[in-house]
Amino acid sequence: MRIRDEHKEQIVKQKALELLVSQGFEGFSMQKLARAANVSPATLYIYYRDKEDLVMSIGREIGKQLNQAIFKGFNPEAAFEEGMRVQWRNRANFMLSHELEMTFYEQIKNSTFREAVSADIVAEFKEKMSIFMKNAIEKNEVKAMPIEVFWSVAYAPLYNLLRFHSEGKSIGGRPFVFSEEIMWQTFDLVMKALKN
């Protein structure tokens, strides 16, 4: 039995990400990955059972990294605006510094892999955010609302700004570059919409 080589495994993951983002799930194959990573196809099966195992493994890893980044310095007991500010900064920082990974993660979220990849990640997220929102509502800092409404108002504006940045253009093809100024201007408007 061959031994796992961590360096080689990282190369395989990186090449898999690049191929999955550029060619999608349908265009991706273990054979193509072996060629791109300059390894034998048999080597891939040291690390992964099959294509699905590889996709889910990488998806879970990115999901965990995203969760850790989102909650870095976040206190569920914090005041609503303070907690949201930490969330926005953390989300923006991670997404800007991991564009390839986030493009792949979006593919996962829009695929049949979604449930399998996000199951264990969602539990931790729900727990921390439930405490945060419960406290904010009890302190009368934010209006009670369905989670779908909250999510659409609280995070969609940030995600749209980051998407514009990733594409290099906004509505109508206008050039766009994400900035702290634009992020916090948008954040202030979101806070006005959500707070009591």
GROMACS .gro file of C-alpha atoms in nm, residues 42-141:
model
  100
   42ALA     CA    1  -0.386   0.536  -0.934
   43THR     CA    2  -0.233   0.800  -0.705
   44LEU     CA    3  -0.565   0.985  -0.688
   45TYR     CA    4  -0.730   0.679  -0.537
   46ILE     CA    5  -0.490   0.690  -0.243
   47TYR     CA    6  -0.660   1.015  -0.143
   48TYR     CA    7  -1.016   0.972  -0.273
   49ARG     CA    8  -1.250   0.679  -0.343
   50ASP     CA    9  -1.389   0.840  -0.657
   51LYS     CA   10  -1.486   1.171  -0.818
   52GLU     CA   11  -1.779   1.224  -0.578
   53ASP     CA   12  -1.559   1.163  -0.274
   54LEU     CA   13  -1.306   1.416  -0.404
   55VAL     CA   14  -1.573   1.683  -0.469
   56MET     CA   15  -1.737   1.632  -0.130
   57SER     CA   16  -1.405   1.624   0.054
   58ILE     CA   17  -1.287   1.951  -0.100
   59GLY     CA   18  -1.631   2.107  -0.050
   60ARG     CA   19  -1.639   2.015   0.319
   61GLU     CA   20  -1.287   2.146   0.369
   62ILE     CA   21  -1.373   2.481   0.211
   63GLY     CA   22  -1.699   2.499   0.407
   64LYS     CA   23  -1.512   2.445   0.734
   65GLN     CA   24  -1.253   2.708   0.642
   66LEU     CA   25  -1.531   2.954   0.556
   67ASN     CA   26  -1.711   2.883   0.885
   68GLN     CA   27  -1.389   2.932   1.084
   69ALA     CA   28  -1.320   3.257   0.900
   70ILE     CA   29  -1.675   3.388   0.948
   71PHE     CA   30  -1.663   3.330   1.323
   72LYS     CA   31  -1.309   3.459   1.383
   73GLY     CA   32  -1.341   3.716   1.662
   74PHE     CA   33  -1.721   3.683   1.656
   75ASN     CA   34  -1.905   3.675   1.988
   76PRO     CA   35  -2.268   3.557   1.968
   77GLU     CA   36  -2.333   3.770   2.279
   78ALA     CA   37  -2.211   4.089   2.108
   79ALA     CA   38  -2.435   4.383   2.026
   80PHE     CA   39  -2.613   4.334   1.694
   81GLU     CA   40  -2.428   4.596   1.488
   82GLU     CA   41  -2.090   4.496   1.632
   83GLY     CA   42  -2.151   4.127   1.554
   84MET     CA   43  -2.271   4.204   1.204
   85ARG     CA   44  -1.966   4.424   1.142
   86VAL     CA   45  -1.737   4.133   1.237
   87GLN     CA   46  -1.940   3.902   1.011
   88TRP     CA   47  -1.917   4.138   0.713
   89ARG     CA   48  -1.543   4.196   0.754
   90ASN     CA   49  -1.471   3.825   0.795
   91ARG     CA   50  -1.688   3.721   0.501
   92ALA     CA   51  -1.537   3.986   0.274
   93ASN     CA   52  -1.179   3.902   0.375
   94PHE     CA   53  -1.226   3.530   0.319
   95MET     CA   54  -1.409   3.566  -0.010
   96LEU     CA   55  -1.160   3.816  -0.150
   97SER     CA   56  -0.861   3.602  -0.055
   98HIS     CA   57  -1.017   3.270  -0.167
   99GLU     CA   58  -1.192   3.353  -0.494
  100LEU     CA   59  -1.127   3.015  -0.659
  101GLU     CA   60  -1.248   2.827  -0.352
  102MET     CA   61  -1.560   3.043  -0.325
  103THR     CA   62  -1.644   2.994  -0.693
  104PHE     CA   63  -1.620   2.619  -0.635
  105TYR     CA   64  -1.828   2.644  -0.317
  106GLU     CA   65  -2.101   2.827  -0.509
  107GLN     CA   66  -2.098   2.541  -0.762
  108ILE     CA   67  -2.143   2.297  -0.473
  109LYS     CA   68  -2.432   2.499  -0.330
  110ASN     CA   69  -2.609   2.474  -0.665
  111SER     CA   70  -2.557   2.101  -0.710
  112THR     CA   71  -2.671   1.766  -0.577
  113PHE     CA   72  -2.366   1.770  -0.346
  114ARG     CA   73  -2.513   2.057  -0.143
  115GLU     CA   74  -2.677   1.860   0.140
  116ALA     CA   75  -2.391   1.615   0.188
  117VAL     CA   76  -2.128   1.889   0.197
  118SER     CA   77  -2.310   2.137   0.420
  119ALA     CA   78  -2.473   1.907   0.679
  120ASP     CA   79  -2.208   1.927   0.952
  121ILE     CA   80  -2.115   2.289   0.875
  122VAL     CA   81  -2.472   2.417   0.903
  123ALA     CA   82  -2.516   2.285   1.259
  124GLU     CA   83  -2.236   2.499   1.405
  125PHE     CA   84  -2.344   2.801   1.201
  126LYS     CA   85  -2.707   2.769   1.314
  127GLU     CA   86  -2.609   2.737   1.678
  128LYS     CA   87  -2.397   3.051   1.691
  129MET     CA   88  -2.626   3.261   1.475
  130SER     CA   89  -2.938   3.151   1.666
  131ILE     CA   90  -2.784   3.273   1.993
  132PHE     CA   91  -2.676   3.598   1.826
  133MET     CA   92  -3.018   3.669   1.673
  134LYS     CA   93  -3.212   3.565   1.985
  135ASN     CA   94  -3.005   3.808   2.194
  136ALA     CA   95  -3.042   4.090   1.940
  137ILE     CA   96  -3.420   4.047   1.930
  138GLU     CA   97  -3.445   4.027   2.311
  139LYS     CA   98  -3.236   4.345   2.344
  140ASN     CA   99  -3.471   4.509   2.092
  141GLU     CA  100  -3.177   4.580   1.858
   0.00000   0.00000   0.00000
